[in-house]
Amino acid sequence: MKNIIYFTLFSLFSISLSFAQWTDNGTHITTTDNVGIGTTNPIAPLSVKSNSSSSSNSGFILEANNSGNALAKIAEKSTNGARFHMYEEGVEKVAFYTDGTNNHISAGNLGIGTSEPKEKFHLEGNMLIDSYNLGDDNGIFFRENFSSANKYNLSILLYDHSNSGASPDGLSLNAYDGISFSTGSNNRNERMRITQSGNVGIGTTNPDMKLTVKGKIHAEEVKIDLNVPAPDYVFDNDYDLITLEQVENFIAKNNHLPEIPSAKEFEENGILQAEMDMKLLKKIEELTLYTLQQQKEIEELKTLVERLLESKK
């Protein structure tokens, strides 16, 4: 009777192995069929059907040998979405989602194109940020909430200078305390700065005007818009032209022309080009008036001399 029972059990086990095409060689059990967990219709060598659309425990879990903590999970997210998690001592370090949930890597440095990343993100190769036609705030942000004025706006952006918001066509560098440009092989040497107030300095770190250059400028032509009136009023009939005697007395006392700064003032304050040009033009126009007056006096003297010579004949 006992032999009959053993024979029956062996026969049933053999039939089940044959039906499922399982093979047991004493150390491994294998099959050439698809295996399904949670499904009767596996479509891959191993098919696992999720039992929840909201739990990270709804799919595949790899556990640690000693602690039993989860090392990795692959599960469903938000119905037909996917989620992937990796853990260290039960603490989530990596999470990727396909449903729009924020992805993150919170352990170690991330390297692309390198197996030895030296910083939180290390890219060895080229990077493309394609934001064309996506608006006017697309690029690299160094602080969160760019649109908030109190977040310092540290960013490098592809920016729509036409303000249409449709096709970014320029580059925008944004920083709360200004932007500096430097060069140098061993040391960083600042060459140009844009301050928080919008002043630009070249060769100086403290520009006091919209453009401050410490050094020489080479240009083919410079156009200056005037914010002071041209001195054509000098030629008005009621213009009070001081006499040459008054000019002489002023020079003797101050060692420079009236309305023109002294050499010391030039040295201490420099010059405002447009204002100085108008002052010099005014002096030229006054010189013209002096010359015209002198010419009249010369003509009168010539006439007087001619009359005297005529009277002696």
Coordinates of C-alpha atoms in Angstrom, one line a residue:
M1 CA 0.0 0.0 0.0
K2 CA 2.8 2.4 0.9
N3 CA 4.5 1.7 -2.5
I4 CA 1.2 2.5 -4.2
I5 CA 1.0 5.9 -2.4
Y6 CA 4.6 6.8 -3.3
F7 CA 4.1 5.8 -6.9
T8 CA 0.9 7.9 -7.1
L9 CA 2.6 11.0 -5.6
F10 CA 5.6 10.6 -7.9
S11 CA 3.3 10.2 -10.9
L12 CA 1.3 13.4 -10.0
F13 CA 4.6 15.4 -9.5
S14 CA 5.9 14.1 -12.8
I15 CA 2.7 15.0 -14.6
S16 CA 2.7 18.5 -13.2
L17 CA 6.4 19.0 -14.2
S18 CA 5.6 17.7 -17.6
F19 CA 2.5 19.9 -18.0
A20 CA 4.4 23.1 -17.0
Q21 CA 7.6 22.0 -18.7
W22 CA 9.6 22.5 -15.5
T23 CA 13.0 20.8 -15.1
D24 CA 14.5 19.9 -11.8
N25 CA 18.2 18.9 -11.9
G26 CA 18.6 18.8 -8.1
T27 CA 20.0 22.3 -7.7
H28 CA 17.8 24.4 -10.2
I29 CA 14.2 24.3 -11.3
T30 CA 13.9 25.8 -14.8
T31 CA 11.3 26.2 -17.5
T32 CA 11.2 27.4 -21.0
D33 CA 7.7 28.7 -20.7
N34 CA 6.7 32.2 -19.6
V35 CA 6.1 32.5 -15.9
G36 CA 3.2 34.6 -14.5
I37 CA 2.8 36.0 -11.0
G38 CA -0.7 37.5 -10.5
T39 CA -1.6 36.7 -14.1
T40 CA -2.7 33.5 -16.0
N41 CA -1.4 34.9 -19.3
P42 CA 2.2 35.9 -18.9
I43 CA 3.6 37.6 -22.0
A44 CA 7.3 37.6 -21.1
P45 CA 9.7 35.1 -19.5
L46 CA 8.6 36.6 -16.1
S47 CA 5.4 38.6 -16.0
V48 CA 4.3 40.2 -12.7
K49 CA 0.9 41.8 -12.5
S50 CA 0.5 44.9 -10.2
N51 CA -2.1 44.6 -7.5
S52 CA -2.3 48.3 -6.8
S53 CA -1.9 51.6 -8.7
S54 CA -0.8 53.6 -5.7
S55 CA 1.6 51.4 -3.6
S56 CA 5.3 51.0 -4.1
N57 CA 4.8 47.4 -2.9
S58 CA 2.5 46.6 -5.8
G59 CA 5.1 44.9 -8.0
F60 CA 8.6 43.6 -7.7
I61 CA 10.7 44.0 -4.5
L62 CA 14.3 43.0 -4.0
E63 CA 15.2 42.6 -0.3
A64 CA 18.5 42.7 1.5
N65 CA 19.9 39.3 2.6
N66 CA 20.4 40.1 6.3
S67 CA 18.0 42.9 7.3
G68 CA 15.1 42.1 5.0
N69 CA 14.9 45.8 4.0
A70 CA 13.9 46.6 0.5
L71 CA 16.8 47.4 -1.8
A72 CA 14.8 48.1 -5.0
K73 CA 11.2 48.2 -6.0
I74 CA 9.5 48.3 -9.4
A75 CA 5.8 49.0 -9.2
E76 CA 2.8 50.7 -10.8
K77 CA 2.1 54.5 -10.3
S78 CA -1.1 56.3 -11.0
T79 CA -2.7 53.6 -13.3
N80 CA -0.5 52.5 -16.2
G81 CA 2.4 54.6 -15.0
A82 CA 5.7 53.2 -13.6
R83 CA 7.8 53.8 -10.6
F84 CA 11.3 52.7 -9.6
H85 CA 12.9 53.0 -6.2
M86 CA 16.3 52.2 -4.7
Y87 CA 17.1 52.2 -1.0
E88 CA 19.9 52.1 1.5
E89 CA 19.2 50.7 4.9
G90 CA 15.5 51.2 4.3
V91 CA 15.9 54.9 3.3
E92 CA 14.9 55.9 -0.2
K93 CA 17.8 57.3 -2.2
V94 CA 16.6 57.1 -5.8
A95 CA 13.1 57.5 -7.3
F96 CA 11.9 57.7 -10.9
Y97 CA 8.3 58.1 -12.1
T98 CA 6.6 58.3 -15.4
D99 CA 3.4 60.1 -14.3
G100 CA 5.0 63.5 -13.8
T101 CA 5.9 63.0 -10.1
N102 CA 9.2 64.6 -9.3
N103 CA 12.2 62.3 -9.7
H104 CA 15.2 62.5 -7.4
I105 CA 18.6 61.0 -6.7
S106 CA 19.7 61.9 -3.1
A107 CA 22.8 59.7 -2.7
G108 CA 26.3 60.4 -4.1
N109 CA 27.2 62.3 -7.3
L110 CA 25.6 61.7 -10.6
G111 CA 27.8 61.2 -13.6
I112 CA 26.9 61.2 -17.3
G113 CA 29.7 60.2 -19.6
T114 CA 32.0 59.5 -16.7
S115 CA 32.2 56.7 -14.0
E116 CA 33.9 59.0 -11.5
P117 CA 31.7 62.1 -11.1
K118 CA 33.4 64.8 -9.0
E119 CA 30.3 66.9 -8.1
K120 CA 26.6 66.4 -7.6
F121 CA 26.2 66.5 -11.3
H122 CA 29.2 65.8 -13.6
L123 CA 28.7 65.8 -17.4
E124 CA 31.5 64.7 -19.6
G125 CA 30.5 65.8 -23.1
N126 CA 28.0 68.2 -24.6
M127 CA 24.6 69.3 -23.2
L128 CA 21.6 70.5 -25.1
I129 CA 18.9 72.6 -23.5
D130 CA 16.1 72.8 -26.1
S131 CA 13.6 75.3 -25.0
Y132 CA 12.7 77.0 -28.3
N133 CA 9.0 78.2 -28.5
L134 CA 8.5 77.2 -24.8
G135 CA 8.2 80.6 -23.3
D136 CA 10.6 83.2 -22.0
D137 CA 12.0 81.5 -18.8
N138 CA 13.8 78.4 -20.0
G139 CA 17.3 77.5 -19.0
I140 CA 19.4 76.7 -16.0
F141 CA 18.3 77.9 -12.5
F142 CA 20.5 78.1 -9.5
R143 CA 17.7 79.0 -7.0
E144 CA 14.1 77.9 -6.9
N145 CA 11.1 80.1 -7.8
F146 CA 12.6 82.3 -10.5
S147 CA 9.4 84.3 -10.8
S148 CA 9.6 85.4 -7.2
A149 CA 11.5 88.7 -6.8
N150 CA 12.9 87.7 -3.4
K151 CA 14.6 84.6 -4.6
Y152 CA 17.6 86.4 -6.1
N153 CA 17.0 85.1 -9.6
L154 CA 20.3 83.2 -10.1
S155 CA 19.9 81.7 -13.6
I156 CA 21.1 81.4 -17.1
L157 CA 18.2 81.6 -19.5
L158 CA 17.2 81.5 -23.1
Y159 CA 15.1 84.6 -23.1
D160 CA 12.6 86.1 -25.5
H161 CA 13.9 89.7 -26.0
S162 CA 10.9 90.5 -28.2
N163 CA 8.6 89.9 -25.2
S164 CA 6.2 87.8 -27.2
G165 CA 6.9 84.7 -25.1
A166 CA 6.9 82.4 -28.1
S167 CA 10.4 82.1 -29.5
P168 CA 13.3 82.7 -27.1
D169 CA 16.1 84.4 -29.2
G170 CA 18.6 85.7 -26.6
L171 CA 20.7 84.8 -23.6
S172 CA 19.9 86.2 -20.1
L173 CA 22.3 86.0 -17.2
N174 CA 20.6 86.8 -13.9
A175 CA 22.1 87.5 -10.5
Y176 CA 21.0 89.5 -7.4
D177 CA 24.4 91.1 -6.6
G178 CA 25.6 91.5 -10.2
I179 CA 27.6 89.5 -12.8
S180 CA 31.3 89.5 -13.2
F181 CA 33.4 88.2 -16.2
S182 CA 36.9 86.8 -15.5
T183 CA 39.8 85.3 -17.3
G184 CA 43.1 83.7 -16.2
S185 CA 44.9 80.3 -16.3
N186 CA 46.0 79.9 -12.7
N187 CA 44.1 82.8 -11.0
R188 CA 40.7 84.2 -11.6
N189 CA 41.2 87.8 -12.8
E190 CA 38.0 89.9 -13.1
R191 CA 37.8 91.8 -16.4
M192 CA 34.3 93.2 -16.5
R193 CA 31.4 93.6 -14.1
I194 CA 27.7 94.4 -14.2
T195 CA 26.5 95.7 -10.9
Q196 CA 23.1 95.2 -9.3
S197 CA 22.1 98.8 -10.3
G198 CA 23.0 98.1 -13.9
N199 CA 26.4 99.9 -14.1
V200 CA 29.0 98.3 -16.3
G201 CA 32.7 98.4 -15.3
I202 CA 35.6 97.3 -17.4
G203 CA 38.9 97.2 -15.6
T204 CA 37.2 98.3 -12.4
T205 CA 35.0 96.6 -9.8
N206 CA 33.2 99.8 -8.7
P207 CA 31.7 101.5 -11.8
D208 CA 30.0 104.7 -10.8
M209 CA 28.3 105.3 -14.2
K210 CA 26.4 103.2 -16.7
L211 CA 29.8 102.5 -18.3
T212 CA 33.0 103.0 -16.4
V213 CA 36.3 102.0 -18.1
K214 CA 39.6 102.1 -16.4
G215 CA 42.0 102.2 -19.3
K216 CA 42.0 103.4 -22.9
I217 CA 39.2 103.0 -25.4
H218 CA 39.7 102.6 -29.2
A219 CA 36.8 103.4 -31.4
E220 CA 36.2 104.6 -35.0
E221 CA 33.4 106.9 -33.9
V222 CA 31.5 107.8 -30.7
K223 CA 28.0 109.3 -30.7
I224 CA 26.9 111.2 -27.6
D225 CA 23.3 112.1 -26.9
L226 CA 23.1 115.6 -25.3
N227 CA 21.2 116.2 -22.1
V228 CA 22.4 119.8 -22.0
P229 CA 21.4 122.6 -24.4
A230 CA 23.7 123.7 -27.2
P231 CA 25.1 127.2 -26.5
D232 CA 23.5 128.9 -29.5
Y233 CA 22.1 131.4 -27.0
V234 CA 25.5 133.1 -27.2
F235 CA 24.5 134.6 -30.5
D236 CA 21.3 136.1 -29.1
N237 CA 21.2 139.9 -29.1
D238 CA 20.6 140.1 -25.4
Y239 CA 23.5 137.7 -24.5
D240 CA 25.7 139.4 -21.9
L241 CA 29.2 138.8 -23.2
I242 CA 31.9 139.6 -20.7
T243 CA 34.7 141.9 -21.9
L244 CA 38.1 140.7 -22.7
E245 CA 39.4 142.7 -19.8
Q246 CA 37.1 140.8 -17.5
V247 CA 38.4 137.5 -19.0
E248 CA 42.0 138.7 -18.5
N249 CA 41.3 139.6 -14.8
F250 CA 39.7 136.1 -14.2
I251 CA 42.6 134.3 -15.7
A252 CA 45.1 136.3 -13.7
K253 CA 43.2 135.4 -10.5
N254 CA 42.2 131.7 -11.2
N255 CA 44.6 130.5 -13.9
H256 CA 41.8 129.1 -16.0
L257 CA 39.0 130.3 -18.2
P258 CA 35.6 131.3 -16.7
E259 CA 33.1 128.4 -16.5
I260 CA 35.9 125.8 -17.2
P261 CA 37.1 123.6 -14.3
S262 CA 40.6 124.0 -13.0
A263 CA 43.3 121.4 -13.6
K264 CA 42.8 120.2 -10.0
E265 CA 39.1 119.7 -10.6
F266 CA 39.8 117.8 -13.8
E267 CA 42.2 115.5 -11.9
E268 CA 39.8 114.9 -9.0
N269 CA 36.5 114.6 -10.9
G270 CA 37.3 113.9 -14.5
I271 CA 35.0 115.3 -17.1
L272 CA 31.4 114.8 -18.4
Q273 CA 32.1 114.7 -22.1
A274 CA 28.8 116.1 -23.4
E275 CA 28.8 118.9 -20.8
M276 CA 32.5 119.7 -21.4
D277 CA 32.0 119.7 -25.2
M278 CA 29.2 122.3 -24.8
K279 CA 31.3 124.5 -22.5
L280 CA 34.2 124.4 -25.0
L281 CA 31.7 125.2 -27.9
K282 CA 30.4 128.1 -25.8
K283 CA 34.0 129.4 -25.5
I284 CA 34.5 129.0 -29.2
E285 CA 31.3 130.9 -30.0
E286 CA 32.4 133.7 -27.5
L287 CA 35.8 133.8 -29.2
T288 CA 33.9 134.2 -32.5
L289 CA 32.0 137.2 -31.1
Y290 CA 35.3 138.7 -29.8
T291 CA 36.9 138.2 -33.2
L292 CA 33.9 139.8 -35.0
Q293 CA 34.1 142.8 -32.6
Q294 CA 37.8 143.1 -33.1
Q295 CA 37.3 142.9 -36.9
K296 CA 34.8 145.8 -36.7
E297 CA 37.3 147.8 -34.7
I298 CA 40.0 147.0 -37.2
E299 CA 37.8 148.1 -40.1
E300 CA 37.0 151.3 -38.2
L301 CA 40.7 152.0 -37.6
K302 CA 41.5 151.3 -41.2
T303 CA 38.9 153.8 -42.3
L304 CA 40.2 156.3 -39.8
V305 CA 43.8 155.9 -41.0
E306 CA 42.7 156.2 -44.6
R307 CA 40.9 159.5 -43.8
L308 CA 44.0 160.8 -42.0
L309 CA 46.2 160.0 -44.9
E310 CA 43.8 161.6 -47.2
S311 CA 43.7 164.8 -45.2
K312 CA 47.5 165.1 -45.4
K313 CA 47.7 165.1 -49.1

